[in-house]
């Protein structure tokens, strides 16, 4: 098994507490609203939202589904770790993808979003640099869509 890592950082005008709530604590409601062309529904299949929870994201436009396993949540430090364990996001070469999001408040009231993605391949499979680049862009676009939704809906808590 090989492990390929990609890191990114995004500066957001949205506060860490608000962005964290939308991405982690209220994903079942926010994701389909913020990403209607990508995510149709989010449902909890097992657990209470905390570590060990399994979520199923049904993708829009017949793109299939993705199952997430919640690995860790730290509400006070705004950390969220989860793994994609099943579904259309996993190619033949991938066993799983693990993500770590960490949001840090900025003095201006916004936040810095640090993201680490780890791609676990099957056997001796290799991942092209382009694949990692696309994954990084998708992750950044995902965060930006949630941010845009929150900015357009300032009363959404």
Coordinates of N, CA and C in Angstrom, one line a residue:
X1 N 0.9 -1.2 0.0 CA 0.0 0.0 0.0 C 0.9 1.2 0.0
X2 N 0.5 2.2 -0.8 CA 1.2 3.4 -0.9 C 0.4 4.5 -0.3
X3 N 1.0 5.6 0.2 CA 0.3 6.7 0.7 C 0.8 8.0 0.0
X4 N -0.1 8.7 -0.5 CA 0.2 10.0 -1.3 C -0.5 11.1 -0.5
X5 N 0.2 12.1 -0.2 CA -0.3 13.2 0.6 C -0.4 14.5 -0.2
X6 N -1.5 15.3 0.1 CA -1.6 16.6 -0.6 C -2.1 17.5 0.5
X7 N -1.6 18.7 0.5 CA -2.0 19.7 1.5 C -2.4 21.0 0.8
X8 N -3.3 21.7 1.5 CA -3.8 23.0 1.0 C -4.2 23.9 2.1
X9 N -4.2 25.2 1.8 CA -4.6 26.2 2.8 C -5.5 27.2 2.1
X10 N -6.6 27.6 2.8 CA -7.6 28.6 2.2 C -7.9 29.6 3.3
X11 N -7.8 30.9 2.9 CA -8.2 31.9 3.9 C -9.7 32.3 3.6
X12 N -10.5 32.3 4.6 CA -11.9 32.6 4.5 C -12.3 33.8 5.3
X13 N -13.3 34.6 4.8 CA -13.8 35.6 5.6 C -14.8 35.2 6.6
X14 N -15.2 33.9 6.5 CA -16.2 33.3 7.4 C -15.5 32.9 8.7
X15 N -16.1 33.1 9.8 CA -15.5 32.7 11.1 C -15.3 31.2 11.2
X16 N -14.3 30.8 12.0 CA -14.0 29.4 12.1 C -15.2 28.6 12.7
X17 N -15.8 29.3 13.7 CA -17.0 28.6 14.4 C -18.1 28.4 13.4
X18 N -18.4 29.3 12.6 CA -19.5 29.2 11.6 C -19.2 28.2 10.5
X19 N -18.0 28.3 10.0 CA -17.6 27.4 8.9 C -17.5 25.9 9.5
X20 N -17.0 25.8 10.7 CA -16.9 24.4 11.3 C -18.3 23.8 11.5
X21 N -19.2 24.7 12.0 CA -20.6 24.2 12.2 C -21.2 23.7 10.9
X22 N -21.0 24.5 9.8 CA -21.6 24.1 8.5 C -21.0 22.9 7.9
X23 N -19.7 22.7 8.0 CA -19.0 21.6 7.4 C -19.1 20.3 8.2
X24 N -19.1 20.5 9.6 CA -19.0 19.3 10.4 C -20.4 19.0 11.1
X25 N -20.9 20.0 11.8 CA -22.1 19.7 12.7 C -23.4 19.7 11.9
X26 N -23.5 20.5 10.8 CA -24.8 20.6 10.2 C -24.7 20.2 8.7
X27 N -23.8 19.3 8.4 CA -23.5 18.9 7.0 C -24.8 18.4 6.3
X28 N -25.6 17.6 7.0 CA -26.8 17.0 6.4 C -27.7 18.1 5.8
X29 N -27.8 19.3 6.4 CA -28.6 20.3 5.9 C -27.9 21.3 4.9
X30 N -26.6 21.6 5.2 CA -25.9 22.6 4.5 C -25.4 22.1 3.1
X31 N -24.8 20.9 3.1 CA -24.2 20.4 1.8 C -25.2 20.4 0.6
X32 N -26.4 19.8 0.8 CA -27.3 19.9 -0.4 C -27.7 21.3 -0.8
X33 N -27.7 22.2 0.1 CA -28.0 23.6 -0.2 C -26.9 24.4 -0.8
X34 N -25.7 24.1 -0.3 CA -24.5 24.8 -0.8 C -23.9 24.2 -2.0
X35 N -24.1 22.9 -2.3 CA -23.6 22.2 -3.4 C -24.7 21.4 -4.2
X36 N -25.7 22.1 -4.6 CA -26.9 21.4 -5.2 C -26.5 20.7 -6.5
X37 N -25.5 21.1 -7.2 CA -25.2 20.4 -8.4 C -24.2 19.3 -8.2
X38 N -23.8 19.1 -6.9 CA -22.8 18.0 -6.6 C -23.4 17.0 -5.6
X39 N -24.0 17.5 -4.5 CA -24.5 16.7 -3.5 C -26.1 16.8 -3.4
X40 N -26.7 15.6 -3.5 CA -28.2 15.6 -3.5 C -28.7 15.4 -2.0
X41 N -28.1 14.5 -1.3 CA -28.5 14.3 0.1 C -27.3 13.8 0.9
X42 N -27.4 14.1 2.2 CA -26.4 13.5 3.2 C -27.3 12.9 4.3
X43 N -27.0 11.6 4.6 CA -27.7 10.9 5.6 C -26.7 10.2 6.6
X44 N -27.1 10.1 7.8 CA -26.3 9.4 8.8 C -26.8 8.0 8.8
X45 N -25.9 7.0 8.5 CA -26.3 5.6 8.4 C -26.1 4.9 9.8
X46 N -25.1 5.4 10.5 CA -24.7 4.8 11.8 C -24.1 5.9 12.6
X47 N -24.4 5.9 13.9 CA -23.8 6.8 14.8 C -24.6 8.1 15.1
X48 N -23.9 9.0 15.9 CA -24.6 10.2 16.3 C -23.9 11.4 15.8
X49 N -23.1 11.3 14.8 CA -22.3 12.4 14.2 C -20.9 12.5 14.7
X50 N -20.6 11.8 15.8 CA -19.3 11.9 16.4 C -18.4 10.8 15.8
X51 N -17.2 10.6 16.3 CA -16.3 9.5 15.8 C -17.0 8.2 15.7
X52 N -16.7 7.5 14.6 CA -17.4 6.2 14.3 C -18.6 6.3 13.5
X53 N -19.1 7.5 13.3 CA -20.3 7.8 12.5 C -20.0 7.5 11.0
X54 N -21.0 6.9 10.3 CA -20.9 6.7 8.9 C -22.0 7.5 8.2
X55 N -21.5 8.3 7.3 CA -22.4 9.2 6.5 C -22.4 8.8 5.1
X56 N -23.6 8.8 4.4 CA -23.7 8.5 3.0 C -24.1 9.8 2.3
X57 N -23.3 10.2 1.4 CA -23.5 11.4 0.5 C -24.0 10.9 -0.8
X58 N -25.2 11.1 -1.2 CA -25.7 10.8 -2.5 C -25.4 11.9 -3.4
X59 N -24.7 11.7 -4.5 CA -24.2 12.7 -5.4 C -25.3 13.0 -6.4
X60 N -25.3 14.2 -6.9 CA -26.3 14.7 -7.9 C -25.9 14.2 -9.3
X61 N -26.9 14.3 -10.2 CA -26.7 14.0 -11.6 C -26.2 12.5 -11.8
X62 N -26.7 11.6 -11.0 CA -26.4 10.2 -11.1 C -24.9 9.8 -11.0
X63 N -24.2 10.6 -10.2 CA -22.7 10.4 -10.0 C -22.4 9.3 -9.0
X64 N -23.5 8.7 -8.4 CA -23.2 7.7 -7.4 C -23.3 8.2 -6.0
X65 N -22.5 7.7 -5.1 CA -22.5 8.0 -3.7 C -21.1 7.9 -3.1
X66 N -21.0 8.4 -1.9 CA -19.7 8.3 -1.2 C -20.1 8.0 0.3
X67 N -19.4 7.1 0.9 CA -19.5 6.9 2.3 C -18.3 7.5 3.1
X68 N -18.6 8.2 4.1 CA -17.6 8.8 5.0 C -17.6 8.1 6.3
X69 N -16.5 7.9 6.9 CA -16.3 7.4 8.3 C -15.7 8.6 9.1
X70 N -16.4 9.0 10.1 CA -15.9 10.1 10.9 C -14.8 9.5 11.8
X71 N -13.6 10.0 11.7 CA -12.5 9.5 12.5 C -12.3 10.3 13.8
X72 N -12.4 11.6 13.7 CA -12.2 12.4 14.9 C -12.8 13.8 14.7
X73 N -13.3 14.3 15.8 CA -13.9 15.6 15.9 C -13.4 16.3 17.1
X74 N -12.9 17.5 17.0 CA -12.5 18.3 18.1 C -13.2 19.7 17.9
X75 N -14.3 19.9 18.6 CA -15.1 21.1 18.5 C -14.3 22.4 19.0
X76 N -13.5 22.2 20.0 CA -12.8 23.3 20.6 C -11.6 23.8 19.7
X77 N -11.0 22.9 19.0 CA -9.8 23.2 18.2 C -10.2 23.3 16.7
X78 N -11.5 23.1 16.4 CA -12.0 23.1 15.0 C -11.3 22.1 14.1
X79 N -11.2 20.9 14.6 CA -10.6 19.8 13.8 C -11.6 18.8 13.4
X80 N -11.5 18.3 12.2 CA -12.4 17.3 11.7 C -11.6 16.3 10.8
X81 N -11.6 15.1 11.1 CA -11.0 14.0 10.4 C -12.0 13.0 9.9
X82 N -12.0 12.7 8.6 CA -12.9 11.6 8.2 C -12.2 10.9 7.0
X83 N -12.7 9.7 6.7 CA -12.2 8.9 5.6 C -13.3 8.5 4.7
X84 N -13.0 8.6 3.4 CA -13.9 8.1 2.4 C -13.6 6.6 2.3
X85 N -14.6 5.8 2.6 CA -14.4 4.3 2.7 C -15.1 3.5 1.6
X86 N -16.0 4.2 0.9 CA -16.7 3.5 -0.2 C -17.3 4.5 -1.1
X87 N -17.5 4.1 -2.4 CA -18.3 4.9 -3.3 C -17.5 5.3 -4.5
X88 N -18.1 6.2 -5.3 CA -17.6 6.6 -6.6 C -16.4 7.5 -6.5
X89 N -16.0 8.0 -5.3 CA -14.8 8.8 -5.2 C -13.5 7.9 -5.2
X90 N -13.7 6.6 -4.9 CA -12.6 5.7 -4.9 C -12.4 5.1 -6.2
X91 N -11.3 5.3 -6.8 CA -11.0 4.6 -8.1 C -10.5 3.2 -7.8
X92 N -10.3 2.5 -8.9 CA -9.8 1.1 -8.7 C -8.5 1.0 -7.9
X93 N -7.7 2.1 -8.0 CA -6.4 2.1 -7.4 C -6.4 2.4 -5.9
X94 N -7.5 3.0 -5.4 CA -7.6 3.5 -4.1 C -8.3 2.6 -3.1
X95 N -7.7 2.5 -1.9 CA -8.4 1.7 -0.8 C -9.2 2.7 0.0
X96 N -8.7 3.9 0.3 CA -9.5 4.9 1.0 C -8.7 6.2 0.9
X97 N -9.5 7.3 1.2 CA -8.9 8.6 1.3 C -9.2 9.2 2.6
X98 N -8.2 9.7 3.3 CA -8.4 10.3 4.7 C -8.2 11.8 4.5
X99 N -9.1 12.6 5.2 CA -9.0 14.0 5.2 C -8.9 14.5 6.6
X100 N -8.1 15.6 6.7 CA -8.0 16.3 8.0 C -8.2 17.8 7.7
X101 N -9.3 18.3 8.3 CA -9.5 19.8 8.2 C -9.3 20.4 9.5
X102 N -8.6 21.5 9.5 CA -8.3 22.3 10.7 C -8.6 23.7 10.4
X103 N -9.5 24.3 11.2 CA -9.9 25.7 11.0 C -9.3 26.6 12.1
X104 N -8.6 27.7 11.7 CA -8.0 28.5 12.7 C -8.6 29.9 12.6
X105 N -9.1 30.5 13.7 CA -9.6 31.8 13.6 C -8.5 32.8 13.3
X106 N -8.9 33.9 12.6 CA -8.0 35.0 12.3 C -8.4 36.2 13.1
X107 N -7.5 37.1 13.3 CA -7.8 38.3 14.1 C -8.9 39.2 13.5
X108 N -9.1 39.1 12.1 CA -10.1 39.8 11.4 C -11.5 39.2 11.5
X109 N -11.6 38.1 12.1 CA -12.9 37.4 12.3 C -13.2 36.3 11.3
X110 N -12.2 36.1 10.4 CA -12.4 35.0 9.4 C -11.7 33.8 9.9
X111 N -11.2 33.0 9.0 CA -10.5 31.7 9.4 C -9.5 31.3 8.3
X112 N -8.6 30.4 8.7 CA -7.7 29.8 7.8 C -8.1 28.3 7.8
X113 N -8.3 27.7 6.7 CA -8.7 26.3 6.6 C -7.5 25.6 6.0
X114 N -6.9 24.7 6.9 CA -5.8 23.8 6.4 C -6.4 22.4 6.2
X115 N -6.1 21.9 5.0 CA -6.6 20.6 4.6 C -5.4 19.7 4.3
X116 N -5.5 18.5 4.8 CA -4.5 17.4 4.4 C -5.3 16.2 3.9
X117 N -4.9 15.8 2.7 CA -5.6 14.6 2.1 C -4.5 13.5 2.0
X118 N -4.9 12.3 2.4 CA -4.0 11.2 2.3 C -4.7 10.1 1.5
X119 N -4.1 9.8 0.3 CA -4.7 8.8 -0.6 C -3.9 7.4 -0.3
X120 N -4.7 6.4 0.1 CA -4.1 5.1 0.3 C -4.4 4.2 -0.9
X121 N -3.3 3.8 -1.6 CA -3.5 3.0 -2.8 C -3.4 1.5 -2.4
X122 N -4.0 0.7 -3.3 CA -4.0 -0.7 -3.2 C -2.6 -1.2 -3.8
X123 N -2.0 -2.1 -3.1 CA -0.8 -2.7 -3.6 C 0.3 -1.7 -4.0
X124 N 0.8 -1.8 -5.2 CA 1.9 -0.9 -5.6 C 1.4 0.2 -6.5
X125 N 0.1 0.4 -6.5 CA -0.5 1.4 -7.4 C 0.1 2.8 -7.1
X126 N 0.3 3.6 -8.2 CA 0.8 4.9 -8.1 C -0.3 5.9 -8.5
X127 N -0.2 7.1 -8.0 CA -1.1 8.2 -8.3 C -0.3 9.3 -9.0
X128 N -0.9 9.7 -10.1 CA -0.2 10.8 -10.9 C -0.4 12.1 -10.1
X129 N 0.6 13.0 -10.3 CA 0.6 14.3 -9.7 C -0.7 15.1 -10.1
X130 N -1.2 14.8 -11.3 CA -2.4 15.5 -11.8 C -3.6 15.1 -11.0
X131 N -3.7 13.8 -10.6 CA -4.8 13.3 -9.7 C -4.8 14.0 -8.4
X132 N -3.6 14.2 -7.8 CA -3.6 14.9 -6.5 C -3.9 16.4 -6.7
X133 N -3.6 17.0 -7.8 CA -3.9 18.4 -8.1 C -5.4 18.5 -8.2
X134 N -6.1 17.6 -8.9 CA -7.5 17.7 -9.1 C -8.2 17.5 -7.7
X135 N -7.7 16.6 -6.9 CA -8.2 16.4 -5.6 C -8.1 17.7 -4.7
X136 N -7.0 18.3 -4.8 CA -6.8 19.6 -4.1 C -7.8 20.7 -4.5
X137 N -7.9 20.8 -5.8 CA -8.9 21.8 -6.4 C -10.3 21.5 -6.0
X138 N -10.7 20.2 -6.0 CA -12.0 19.8 -5.6 C -12.3 20.1 -4.1
X139 N -11.3 19.9 -3.3 CA -11.4 20.2 -1.8 C -11.5 21.7 -1.6
X140 N -10.7 22.5 -2.3 CA -10.8 23.9 -2.2 C -12.1 24.4 -2.7
X141 N -12.6 23.9 -3.8 CA -13.9 24.3 -4.4 C -15.1 23.9 -3.4
X142 N -15.0 22.8 -2.8 CA -16.0 22.4 -1.8 C -16.0 23.4 -0.6
X143 N -14.9 23.8 -0.1 CA -14.8 24.7 1.0 C -15.4 26.1 0.6
X144 N -15.0 26.5 -0.6 CA -15.4 27.8 -1.2 C -17.0 27.8 -1.4
X145 N -17.5 26.7 -1.8 CA -19.0 26.6 -2.0 C -19.7 26.8 -0.6
X146 N -19.2 26.1 0.4 CA -19.8 26.3 1.7 C -19.7 27.7 2.2
X147 N -18.5 28.3 2.0 CA -18.2 29.7 2.4 C -19.2 30.6 1.7
X148 N -19.4 30.4 0.4 CA -20.3 31.3 -0.4 C -21.7 31.2 0.1
X149 N -22.1 30.0 0.4 CA -23.5 29.7 0.9 C -23.6 30.5 2.2
X150 N -22.7 30.5 3.1 CA -22.8 31.1 4.4 C -22.7 32.7 4.2
X151 N -21.9 33.2 3.3 CA -21.9 34.6 3.0 C -23.2 35.1 2.4
X152 N -23.8 34.3 1.6 CA -25.1 34.6 1.0 C -26.3 34.5 2.0
X153 N -26.1 33.8 3.1 CA -27.1 33.5 4.1 C -26.6 33.9 5.5
X154 N -26.4 35.2 5.7 CA -25.8 35.6 7.0 C -26.5 35.2 8.2
X155 N -27.8 34.9 8.1 CA -28.6 34.6 9.3 C -28.6 33.1 9.6
X156 N -27.9 32.3 8.6 CA -27.8 30.9 8.8 C -26.8 30.6 9.9
X157 N -27.2 30.0 11.0 CA -26.3 29.7 12.1 C -26.0 28.2 12.1

